[in-house]
Structure formats: C-alpha cells, structure tokens
Amino acid sequence: MSDIYDIVIVGGGPGGMSAGIYGSRSRLKTVILQKGRLGGQAATTEELENYPGFGRGTTGPELMQAMADHAESFGTEIVRDEVVDLSLNGDVKLLTTKSGQVYKAKTVILALGAEPRSLNIRGENKFRGKGVSYCATCDADFFEELDVIVVGNGDAAVEEAMYLTKFAETVTIIVIHDEGILDCNQASAEKAMANPKIKWVWSSVLQEVKGDGLVESVVIKNIKTGELTEMQINGVFFFVGTVPKTELLKGQVDLDEQGYVITNEQMETSVAGVYAVGDCRVKYLRQVVTAASDGAIAAVAADKYLAEEEDFKVRVLNVKEPVWVAFWAPQVEASINAIADLEQWVAKTGTNVKLVKIDTYRNQRLVERYAVDEIPSALLFHKGELISKLSGSFSPEDLDNQMNLAGF
C-alpha cells in the first residue's frame, strides 16, 4: 500500500472510534484497523446505561455501531484486518497486517484494549453480559435489591464489593483463603468485614455458573473438604484483574510491569508520533466514556504534532541555506532581548542565512528533541543537519565564530 496515512488507528473500540472521528474531522487521512468485531469490550455489553446522553435501553453494539457510522461520515476508513507487525520509529511508521498489507503512517494511535482475566469456569463465558460481569461501575444498578457474588479478594475486588452494596441486597465474597485472610489492604478488609450486606464464603472457589438464559445459581467448592454447594444467585462479578492486549508492543514502546502502555496527558507514548488510548494504557478508570476522551485527546495531539513537524521541515530541515533556530520564551526577558539581537545580526549578515523563532512553551517536543535546557538558545542547521548550538547568553561575535567554523 503506497498511500501514507496521517493517522493509522489500531483498534476499533470506543477510543479508536473517537480518534477516528476527531482525526477525519480535522481533514486528516485516517484509517482504523480492527481485528474482528468492531467495538471492543463495549460491543459485548448487552446493556450500557452510563454513557452520557444514552439512557436505559442502550446496548453496547448499538452505541459502537453509531460511533463507527459517525467516524465513517467524516471520512474515516474502517478496515477489518489484524496488525501482526509494527515498525514505529522514524518519520513514517509501518504496520503489517495478517492479510499482507503494509500501512504507512505519519502517526499511530494504539487502541488495543484489554480484557478481564478469565478463570475459565464452566458457564463463565456463556453468561457473560447475562448475569456475569467484570465491572461494578458498569453493571451494579442492574442488580438492585438482588443477590450477587464476588470472585476475588484483592484491593479491587473488595472495593468493588463495597460499591455493589449500594445496590444489591447481599454481596457474597468467595475467598480461597482461610477465614479472616484477605489479599486486600487492611483498611479495606476492616470496612468490608463491618458491612452488614457483605457475606463471606471461606476456603472456597467458584466451580460453575448455572442458569436458563440468565444466571440463576452457582456451584461453590470447598477446597479443604471437596464439598460442592449450590447457591441461588442473580449475578456473578469477577475481579481477578485485567490483561492488556499489548503483546505486540513489547520492545516498541514503554510498558509498565503489567504490560499497560505508559503515556502522558496528551496520550503520547515513549515514541514520537505514537499514541495510546483506552484500556491498553495506564489509567485510573477504564470505561467507554474515558476511552472516548482518550481518543479525542490523541487525535488532537496527533494533529498538532503533524502541523509542528511539517512546519519545522518546511522552515528549517528542507532549507538549503543555513538557518539559525532561536528558542525563546515570552516570560524570559533575556530571551526576548536575545531574539532582538539575533534579528539585527541576521539583517546585517544578508540573505544567505535565515532565522526561525521557536516559542518553547508551544513546542516542547522540539525542546526535548534538541536538548534545549537553557533559554535563550540558538541552534544552527544546514540542509537538515544540526551544525552547532549556543546556549544562554551569546553575542554577535559568537554567531560569527560559529558561522566561520561551519564554513559559511
């Protein structure tokens, strides 16, 4: 594939769709590459009531299809194909798909998602979205005045169980350890123990989820005696962790110990021009609404990145004459004076040298790329190459000397 896309988005969940909408609406050539069904985890949610503006009766598949239609209406291409290889360094990033296509991109937005860690219990997958849930924030209100169980006893499991007590009649936590032993922090354990709505089943594991269309009961196994007990229940919440789908990114971008992509507030990864959004990145809350927010931020950041890169290429890197690039900041008086002196020096020197001024506040990426650690600083470029650098205060004589040393 010879075309170069402004943005290639890997993943068609809410984060990827949102990025597609914002990217295409900014007149950027944008494509979403999605393995299989569009929508990510959200597309497997039968009822989705907490996305702003969409009330009761909204389903995950319907919302995701609406997002896809919205993105396509602005010109986003959506291609059903799986990315199997990446080359993210350099000005043009390369993405190879399972079908053998190679997509070229100026920027890449990674929306790979994550999935709940499955225990592969009998009935778990069968009743997913039909009484089996992995998110109390998403689904707690569906179980108002009903009885639910929680599988897991770490910090997240106990905190989510506490949240569930706002809605459910009873919340039973199944714990693999002996009575009184929990994996969560002590403060959470004490609060949970004191909550009258929370019940405990110790030294046990979940054996099976049963029902006719919806969850109706579970089978619990005591690991000490082997005894099986069937409990009538309306819902099962698994809180045993999530797994980011970032295997493809190892060695490509920085990941944390759990495999989540590390980003800043602009969704930038450790590689210039590469962004990560949604559940695959390190974040506080993993919801459809936060993934959509991530996608919007990443697309806007990518648009700004492309504009800055193109401007710098046109004004500096692609210029045949020598170019002095002056880094300044409006709040640093010394840099304002230095800019004025540099302008006068360039005017006296003649047309064989050009001057480009860079506001460090608005161009942090260039500041980091060229290790500008003092304001003002002046960098001399010629035919795309950095020739010399002056930091702090500098005089016309310093500029003359650098030009002479460079052979101009």
Short mmCIF file of C-alpha atoms in Angstrom, two decimals:
data_model
loop_
_atom_site.label_atom_id
_atom_site.label_comp_id
_atom_site.label_asym_id
_atom_site.label_seq_id
_atom_site.Cartn_x
_atom_site.Cartn_y
_atom_site.Cartn_z
CA MET A 1 0.00 0.00 0.00
CA SER A 2 1.70 3.16 -1.20
CA ASP A 3 -0.55 5.80 0.38
CA ILE A 4 0.71 7.40 3.57
CA TYR A 5 -1.97 7.96 6.18
CA ASP A 6 -1.84 10.88 8.57
CA ILE A 7 -3.23 8.61 11.30
CA VAL A 8 -3.45 4.83 11.48
CA ILE A 9 -5.53 3.68 14.44
CA VAL A 10 -5.03 0.13 15.67
CA GLY A 11 -8.25 -1.00 17.32
CA GLY A 12 -11.90 -0.18 16.75
CA GLY A 13 -13.21 0.21 20.28
CA PRO A 14 -14.60 3.49 21.68
CA GLY A 15 -11.11 5.00 21.96
CA GLY A 16 -10.25 4.14 18.37
CA MET A 17 -13.63 5.29 17.05
CA SER A 18 -13.38 8.61 18.87
CA ALA A 19 -9.88 9.14 17.48
CA GLY A 20 -11.22 8.38 14.02
CA ILE A 21 -13.98 10.96 14.36
CA TYR A 22 -11.63 13.69 15.56
CA GLY A 23 -8.89 12.80 13.10
CA SER A 24 -11.09 12.73 10.00
CA ARG A 25 -12.99 15.82 11.07
CA SER A 26 -9.63 17.64 11.13
CA ARG A 27 -9.17 16.65 7.46
CA LEU A 28 -6.50 14.08 8.30
CA LYS A 29 -6.33 10.91 6.21
CA THR A 30 -7.36 8.34 8.81
CA VAL A 31 -7.87 4.57 8.88
CA ILE A 32 -8.94 2.21 11.66
CA LEU A 33 -7.56 -1.33 11.54
CA GLN A 34 -9.71 -3.67 13.59
CA LYS A 35 -9.39 -7.39 14.13
CA GLY A 36 -12.85 -8.94 14.03
CA ARG A 37 -15.92 -7.31 15.51
CA LEU A 38 -15.95 -3.54 15.98
CA GLY A 39 -16.42 -2.05 19.41
CA GLY A 40 -14.02 -3.90 21.69
CA GLN A 41 -15.34 -4.92 25.11
CA ALA A 42 -18.18 -2.40 24.80
CA ALA A 43 -19.63 -4.40 21.90
CA THR A 44 -20.11 -7.39 24.24
CA THR A 45 -22.17 -5.38 26.74
CA GLU A 46 -25.87 -6.08 26.31
CA GLU A 47 -27.00 -3.02 28.29
CA LEU A 48 -24.96 0.18 28.52
CA GLU A 49 -26.60 2.89 30.60
CA ASN A 50 -23.77 5.14 31.82
CA TYR A 51 -22.56 6.70 28.58
CA PRO A 52 -23.64 10.39 28.73
CA GLY A 53 -26.66 11.13 26.58
CA PHE A 54 -27.66 7.49 26.14
CA GLY A 55 -30.06 6.24 28.78
CA ARG A 56 -31.72 2.96 29.61
CA GLY A 57 -32.19 0.61 26.71
CA THR A 58 -28.86 1.46 25.07
CA THR A 59 -26.80 -1.58 24.09
CA GLY A 60 -23.06 -1.75 23.60
CA PRO A 61 -23.28 -2.98 19.99
CA GLU A 62 -25.72 -0.18 19.08
CA LEU A 63 -23.50 2.53 20.58
CA MET A 64 -20.39 1.16 18.90
CA GLN A 65 -22.13 0.97 15.52
CA ALA A 66 -23.28 4.57 15.96
CA MET A 67 -19.67 5.59 16.65
CA ALA A 68 -18.48 3.69 13.56
CA ASP A 69 -21.11 5.37 11.39
CA HIS A 70 -20.13 8.74 12.84
CA ALA A 71 -16.44 8.16 12.06
CA GLU A 72 -17.18 6.99 8.51
CA SER A 73 -19.41 10.01 7.90
CA PHE A 74 -16.31 12.22 8.29
CA GLY A 75 -14.24 10.01 6.00
CA THR A 76 -12.57 7.52 8.34
CA GLU A 77 -11.75 4.25 6.62
CA ILE A 78 -12.51 1.14 8.65
CA VAL A 79 -10.66 -2.00 7.61
CA ARG A 80 -11.23 -5.43 9.14
CA ASP A 81 -7.69 -6.72 9.41
CA GLU A 82 -5.27 -7.69 12.18
CA VAL A 83 -1.97 -5.87 12.70
CA VAL A 84 0.74 -8.50 13.20
CA ASP A 85 3.92 -6.43 12.99
CA LEU A 86 4.95 -2.84 13.73
CA SER A 87 7.86 -0.55 12.98
CA LEU A 88 7.18 2.67 14.89
CA ASN A 89 10.50 4.52 14.76
CA GLY A 90 11.20 7.07 12.07
CA ASP A 91 9.07 9.69 10.36
CA VAL A 92 6.99 7.03 8.58
CA LYS A 93 5.69 4.17 10.70
CA LEU A 94 4.97 0.79 9.09
CA LEU A 95 2.15 -1.55 10.12
CA THR A 96 1.87 -5.01 8.56
CA THR A 97 -1.45 -6.84 8.72
CA LYS A 98 -2.36 -10.52 8.62
CA SER A 99 -3.56 -10.12 5.02
CA GLY A 100 -0.08 -8.93 3.99
CA GLN A 101 -0.93 -5.23 3.59
CA VAL A 102 1.64 -2.71 4.78
CA TYR A 103 0.15 0.56 6.01
CA LYS A 104 2.36 3.65 6.15
CA ALA A 105 1.55 6.24 8.79
CA LYS A 106 2.82 9.62 9.90
CA THR A 107 1.25 8.96 13.32
CA VAL A 108 -0.17 5.87 15.01
CA ILE A 109 -2.85 5.66 17.71
CA LEU A 110 -2.85 2.38 19.63
CA ALA A 111 -6.31 1.40 20.85
CA LEU A 112 -5.61 -2.25 21.52
CA GLY A 113 -7.83 -2.60 24.57
CA ALA A 114 -7.70 -5.06 27.44
CA GLU A 115 -9.79 -7.96 28.59
CA PRO A 116 -10.86 -9.24 32.00
CA ARG A 117 -8.70 -12.09 33.22
CA SER A 118 -10.83 -15.20 32.81
CA LEU A 119 -10.82 -18.12 35.22
CA ASN A 120 -12.38 -20.34 32.54
CA ILE A 121 -15.04 -21.50 34.97
CA ARG A 122 -17.85 -23.55 33.48
CA GLY A 123 -20.62 -21.15 32.45
CA GLU A 124 -18.47 -18.01 32.83
CA ASN A 125 -18.36 -17.16 29.12
CA LYS A 126 -21.87 -18.46 28.44
CA PHE A 127 -23.44 -15.99 30.88
CA ARG A 128 -21.15 -13.04 30.22
CA GLY A 129 -23.43 -9.99 29.98
CA LYS A 130 -26.31 -12.13 31.24
CA GLY A 131 -25.50 -12.05 34.91
CA VAL A 132 -21.74 -12.44 34.71
CA SER A 133 -19.93 -9.10 34.91
CA TYR A 134 -16.42 -7.74 35.35
CA CYS A 135 -17.31 -4.14 36.21
CA ALA A 136 -19.34 -2.95 39.21
CA THR A 137 -19.35 0.65 37.98
CA CYS A 138 -20.89 -0.51 34.71
CA ASP A 139 -23.46 -3.01 35.93
CA ALA A 140 -24.22 -2.62 39.65
CA ASP A 141 -27.58 -0.91 39.13
CA PHE A 142 -28.86 -3.92 37.17
CA PHE A 143 -28.75 -5.90 40.42
CA GLU A 144 -30.68 -3.54 42.68
CA GLU A 145 -32.15 -5.48 45.62
CA LEU A 146 -30.82 -8.75 44.17
CA ASP A 147 -28.18 -11.15 45.45
CA VAL A 148 -24.72 -11.29 43.85
CA ILE A 149 -21.38 -12.92 44.48
CA VAL A 150 -17.88 -11.56 44.03
CA VAL A 151 -14.94 -13.70 42.94
CA GLY A 152 -11.61 -12.28 44.13
CA ASN A 153 -10.33 -10.81 47.40
CA GLY A 154 -7.69 -8.26 46.40
CA ASP A 155 -7.99 -4.49 46.71
CA ALA A 156 -10.10 -4.09 43.56
CA ALA A 157 -12.41 -6.99 44.43
CA VAL A 158 -13.16 -5.79 47.96
CA GLU A 159 -13.57 -2.14 46.90
CA GLU A 160 -15.95 -3.17 44.10
CA ALA A 161 -17.86 -5.38 46.51
CA MET A 162 -18.33 -2.37 48.78
CA TYR A 163 -19.65 -0.41 45.82
CA LEU A 164 -22.07 -3.21 44.96
CA THR A 165 -23.64 -2.99 48.43
CA LYS A 166 -25.14 0.36 47.39
CA PHE A 167 -27.41 -1.56 45.03
CA ALA A 168 -27.55 -5.29 45.80
CA GLU A 169 -29.46 -6.89 48.65
CA THR A 170 -26.48 -9.07 49.58
CA VAL A 171 -22.91 -9.39 48.27
CA THR A 172 -21.18 -12.70 48.97
CA ILE A 173 -17.41 -12.77 48.55
CA ILE A 174 -15.86 -16.16 47.76
CA VAL A 175 -12.37 -16.33 49.27
CA ILE A 176 -9.82 -19.06 48.56
CA HIS A 177 -8.01 -18.41 51.87
CA ASP A 178 -8.85 -19.46 55.42
CA GLU A 179 -11.33 -17.36 57.39
CA GLY A 180 -10.14 -13.80 58.01
CA ILE A 181 -7.30 -13.89 55.46
CA LEU A 182 -7.65 -11.49 52.52
CA ASP A 183 -5.27 -10.21 49.84
CA CYS A 184 -6.55 -6.62 50.07
CA ASN A 185 -5.19 -3.86 52.30
CA GLN A 186 -6.13 -3.91 55.97
CA ALA A 187 -8.30 -0.77 55.89
CA SER A 188 -10.49 -2.15 53.09
CA ALA A 189 -10.71 -5.51 54.83
CA GLU A 190 -11.94 -3.92 58.07
CA LYS A 191 -14.59 -1.86 56.24
CA ALA A 192 -15.83 -4.88 54.32
CA MET A 193 -15.96 -7.06 57.44
CA ALA A 194 -18.08 -4.41 59.15
CA ASN A 195 -20.56 -4.07 56.27
CA PRO A 196 -23.78 -5.94 57.11
CA LYS A 197 -24.59 -6.54 53.43
CA ILE A 198 -21.36 -8.44 52.77
CA LYS A 199 -21.24 -12.17 53.43
CA TRP A 200 -18.22 -14.48 53.20
CA VAL A 201 -17.54 -17.98 51.94
CA TRP A 202 -14.05 -19.02 53.05
CA SER A 203 -11.63 -21.67 51.77
CA SER A 204 -13.66 -21.97 48.58
CA VAL A 205 -13.60 -21.44 44.84
CA LEU A 206 -16.30 -20.99 42.22
CA GLN A 207 -16.90 -24.23 40.33
CA GLU A 208 -19.74 -23.40 37.92
CA VAL A 209 -22.22 -20.70 36.88
CA LYS A 210 -25.68 -22.03 36.04
CA GLY A 211 -28.96 -20.68 34.68
CA ASP A 212 -31.54 -20.69 31.93
CA GLY A 213 -30.77 -17.65 29.77
CA LEU A 214 -29.70 -15.63 32.83
CA VAL A 215 -27.62 -16.52 35.88
CA GLU A 216 -29.72 -18.32 38.47
CA SER A 217 -27.22 -20.15 40.67
CA VAL A 218 -23.58 -21.05 41.21
CA VAL A 219 -21.75 -24.12 42.41
CA ILE A 220 -19.11 -23.45 45.08
CA LYS A 221 -16.38 -25.92 46.03
CA ASN A 222 -14.76 -26.04 49.45
CA ILE A 223 -11.05 -26.62 48.75
CA LYS A 224 -10.49 -28.38 52.10
CA THR A 225 -13.35 -30.85 52.07
CA GLY A 226 -14.14 -31.00 48.35
CA GLU A 227 -17.82 -30.42 49.18
CA LEU A 228 -19.93 -28.82 46.44
CA THR A 229 -22.69 -26.38 47.38
CA GLU A 230 -25.21 -24.80 45.01
CA MET A 231 -26.25 -21.24 45.88
CA GLN A 232 -29.17 -19.36 44.34
CA ILE A 233 -27.81 -16.08 42.99
CA ASN A 234 -28.66 -13.36 40.46
CA GLY A 235 -25.23 -12.12 39.43
CA VAL A 236 -21.55 -13.03 39.46
CA PHE A 237 -18.80 -10.38 39.48
CA PHE A 238 -15.24 -11.44 38.65
CA PHE A 239 -12.46 -9.17 39.94
CA VAL A 240 -9.27 -11.11 39.30
CA GLY A 241 -7.53 -8.49 37.15
CA THR A 242 -7.41 -7.42 33.53
CA VAL A 243 -4.93 -8.25 30.80
CA PRO A 244 -3.86 -5.54 28.28
CA LYS A 245 -3.63 -6.69 24.66
CA THR A 246 -0.16 -5.26 24.23
CA GLU A 247 1.97 -8.31 23.42
CA LEU A 248 2.65 -6.78 20.00
CA LEU A 249 4.15 -3.66 21.61
CA LYS A 250 6.95 -5.24 23.65
CA GLY A 251 10.19 -3.56 22.67
CA GLN A 252 8.29 -0.93 20.67
CA VAL A 253 7.02 1.49 23.34
CA ASP A 254 7.46 1.72 27.12
CA LEU A 255 5.12 -0.54 29.11
CA ASP A 256 4.62 -0.86 32.85
CA GLU A 257 5.14 -4.10 34.78
CA GLN A 258 1.62 -5.29 33.96
CA GLY A 259 2.04 -4.59 30.25
CA TYR A 260 -0.02 -1.38 30.05
CA VAL A 261 1.27 1.40 27.77
CA ILE A 262 2.76 4.38 29.61
CA THR A 263 1.52 7.73 28.26
CA ASN A 264 1.37 11.37 29.29
CA GLU A 265 -1.76 13.54 29.39
CA GLN A 266 -1.57 14.03 25.60
CA MET A 267 -1.66 10.22 25.18
CA GLU A 268 1.91 10.34 23.86
CA THR A 269 3.95 7.15 24.28
CA SER A 270 7.73 6.96 24.51
CA VAL A 271 7.93 7.08 20.70
CA ALA A 272 7.34 10.38 18.88
CA GLY A 273 4.16 10.34 16.81
CA VAL A 274 2.78 7.26 18.57
CA TYR A 275 -0.17 7.50 20.99
CA ALA A 276 -2.11 5.03 23.13
CA VAL A 277 -5.74 5.29 24.24
CA GLY A 278 -8.36 3.37 26.16
CA ASP A 279 -7.95 0.27 28.28
CA CYS A 280 -4.48 -0.64 26.99
CA ARG A 281 -2.82 2.36 28.67
CA VAL A 282 -2.03 3.11 32.30
CA LYS A 283 -5.06 4.95 33.69
CA TYR A 284 -7.34 5.29 36.71
CA LEU A 285 -10.73 4.41 35.21
CA ARG A 286 -11.44 2.08 32.29
CA GLN A 287 -14.85 2.95 30.88
CA VAL A 288 -16.34 3.70 27.45
CA VAL A 289 -16.51 7.41 28.28
CA THR A 290 -12.86 7.64 29.33
CA ALA A 291 -11.73 5.68 26.26
CA ALA A 292 -13.66 8.10 24.04
CA SER A 293 -11.99 11.01 25.83
CA ASP A 294 -8.56 9.44 25.29
CA GLY A 295 -9.26 9.05 21.58
CA ALA A 296 -10.25 12.69 21.16
CA ILE A 297 -7.14 13.88 23.00
CA ALA A 298 -4.82 11.63 21.00
CA ALA A 299 -6.24 12.73 17.64
CA VAL A 300 -5.93 16.41 18.55
CA ALA A 301 -2.38 15.82 19.81
CA ALA A 302 -1.53 13.96 16.59
CA ASP A 303 -2.92 16.82 14.51
CA LYS A 304 -0.74 19.32 16.40
CA TYR A 305 2.27 17.02 16.10
CA LEU A 306 1.83 16.77 12.32
CA ALA A 307 1.46 20.55 11.98
CA GLU A 308 4.59 21.21 14.06
CA GLU A 309 6.63 18.58 12.22
CA GLU A 310 5.59 19.86 8.79
CA ASP A 311 6.26 23.47 9.77
CA PHE A 312 9.73 22.62 11.10
CA LYS A 313 10.59 20.65 7.97
CA VAL A 314 9.47 23.46 5.68
CA ARG A 315 11.14 26.28 7.61
CA VAL A 316 14.28 24.51 8.82
CA LEU A 317 15.12 20.99 7.70
CA ASN A 318 14.32 21.37 3.99
CA VAL A 319 16.00 24.77 3.59
CA LYS A 320 19.24 24.89 1.57
CA GLU A 321 20.61 28.00 3.30
CA PRO A 322 21.95 27.92 6.88
CA VAL A 323 19.17 28.52 9.44
CA TRP A 324 19.52 29.82 12.98
CA VAL A 325 16.72 28.46 15.16
CA ALA A 326 16.22 30.64 18.23
CA PHE A 327 14.45 29.08 21.23
CA TRP A 328 12.82 31.69 23.43
CA ALA A 329 10.04 32.13 25.97
CA PRO A 330 7.88 35.25 26.42
CA GLN A 331 8.29 35.12 30.21
CA VAL A 332 12.10 35.08 29.97
CA GLU A 333 13.21 38.67 29.34
CA ALA A 334 16.76 37.67 28.43
CA SER A 335 15.43 35.54 25.59
CA ILE A 336 13.37 38.44 24.20
CA ASN A 337 16.48 40.61 24.11
CA ALA A 338 18.50 37.80 22.53
CA ILE A 339 15.88 37.40 19.79
CA ALA A 340 16.07 41.12 19.01
CA ASP A 341 19.88 40.97 18.81
CA LEU A 342 19.73 37.86 16.61
CA GLU A 343 17.26 39.53 14.25
CA GLN A 344 19.60 42.52 13.88
CA TRP A 345 22.58 40.22 13.28
CA VAL A 346 20.71 38.27 10.56
CA ALA A 347 19.63 41.53 8.88
CA LYS A 348 23.26 42.73 8.73
CA THR A 349 24.57 39.35 7.56
CA GLY A 350 22.43 39.29 4.43
CA THR A 351 20.15 36.84 2.65
CA ASN A 352 22.46 33.81 2.89
CA VAL A 353 21.21 32.98 6.42
CA LYS A 354 17.68 32.64 7.80
CA LEU A 355 16.17 32.95 11.27
CA VAL A 356 13.34 30.83 12.75
CA LYS A 357 11.96 31.61 16.21
CA ILE A 358 10.57 28.81 18.39
CA ASP A 359 8.40 29.50 21.44
CA THR A 360 9.49 26.80 23.89
CA TYR A 361 6.14 26.79 25.68
CA ARG A 362 4.30 25.85 22.49
CA ASN A 363 6.93 23.48 21.12
CA GLN A 364 8.03 21.22 23.95
CA ARG A 365 8.68 18.34 21.58
CA LEU A 366 11.38 20.29 19.72
CA VAL A 367 12.84 21.42 23.04
CA GLU A 368 13.22 17.79 24.14
CA ARG A 369 14.42 16.55 20.76
CA TYR A 370 17.31 19.02 20.61
CA ALA A 371 18.02 19.02 24.36
CA VAL A 372 17.39 22.74 24.78
CA ASP A 373 17.99 23.19 28.50
CA GLU A 374 18.66 26.93 28.59
CA ILE A 375 16.59 29.87 27.38
CA PRO A 376 17.65 31.53 25.17
CA SER A 377 19.41 29.04 22.91
CA ALA A 378 20.32 29.27 19.24
CA LEU A 379 20.87 26.23 17.02
CA LEU A 380 22.46 26.37 13.59
CA PHE A 381 21.04 24.00 10.95
CA HIS A 382 22.18 23.37 7.39
CA LYS A 383 20.40 21.05 4.95
CA GLY A 384 18.56 19.34 7.78
CA GLU A 385 21.60 18.78 9.97
CA LEU A 386 22.32 20.40 13.34
CA ILE A 387 25.71 22.10 12.97
CA SER A 388 26.23 23.94 16.26
CA LYS A 389 24.46 25.16 19.38
CA LEU A 390 24.75 28.25 21.56
CA SER A 391 23.07 28.19 24.98
CA GLY A 392 22.42 31.02 27.39
CA SER A 393 23.74 34.46 26.53
CA PHE A 394 25.55 34.85 23.20
CA SER A 395 26.97 37.80 21.27
CA PRO A 396 27.16 38.69 17.56
CA GLU A 397 30.80 37.61 17.72
CA ASP A 398 29.72 34.17 18.93
CA LEU A 399 27.38 33.88 15.94
CA ASP A 400 30.13 34.98 13.55
CA ASN A 401 32.53 32.43 15.03
CA GLN A 402 30.03 29.59 14.66
CA MET A 403 29.34 30.54 11.05
CA ASN A 404 33.07 30.62 10.31
CA LEU A 405 33.64 27.25 11.99
CA ALA A 406 30.82 25.79 9.88
CA GLY A 407 32.43 27.14 6.73
CA PHE A 408 29.87 29.82 5.88
#
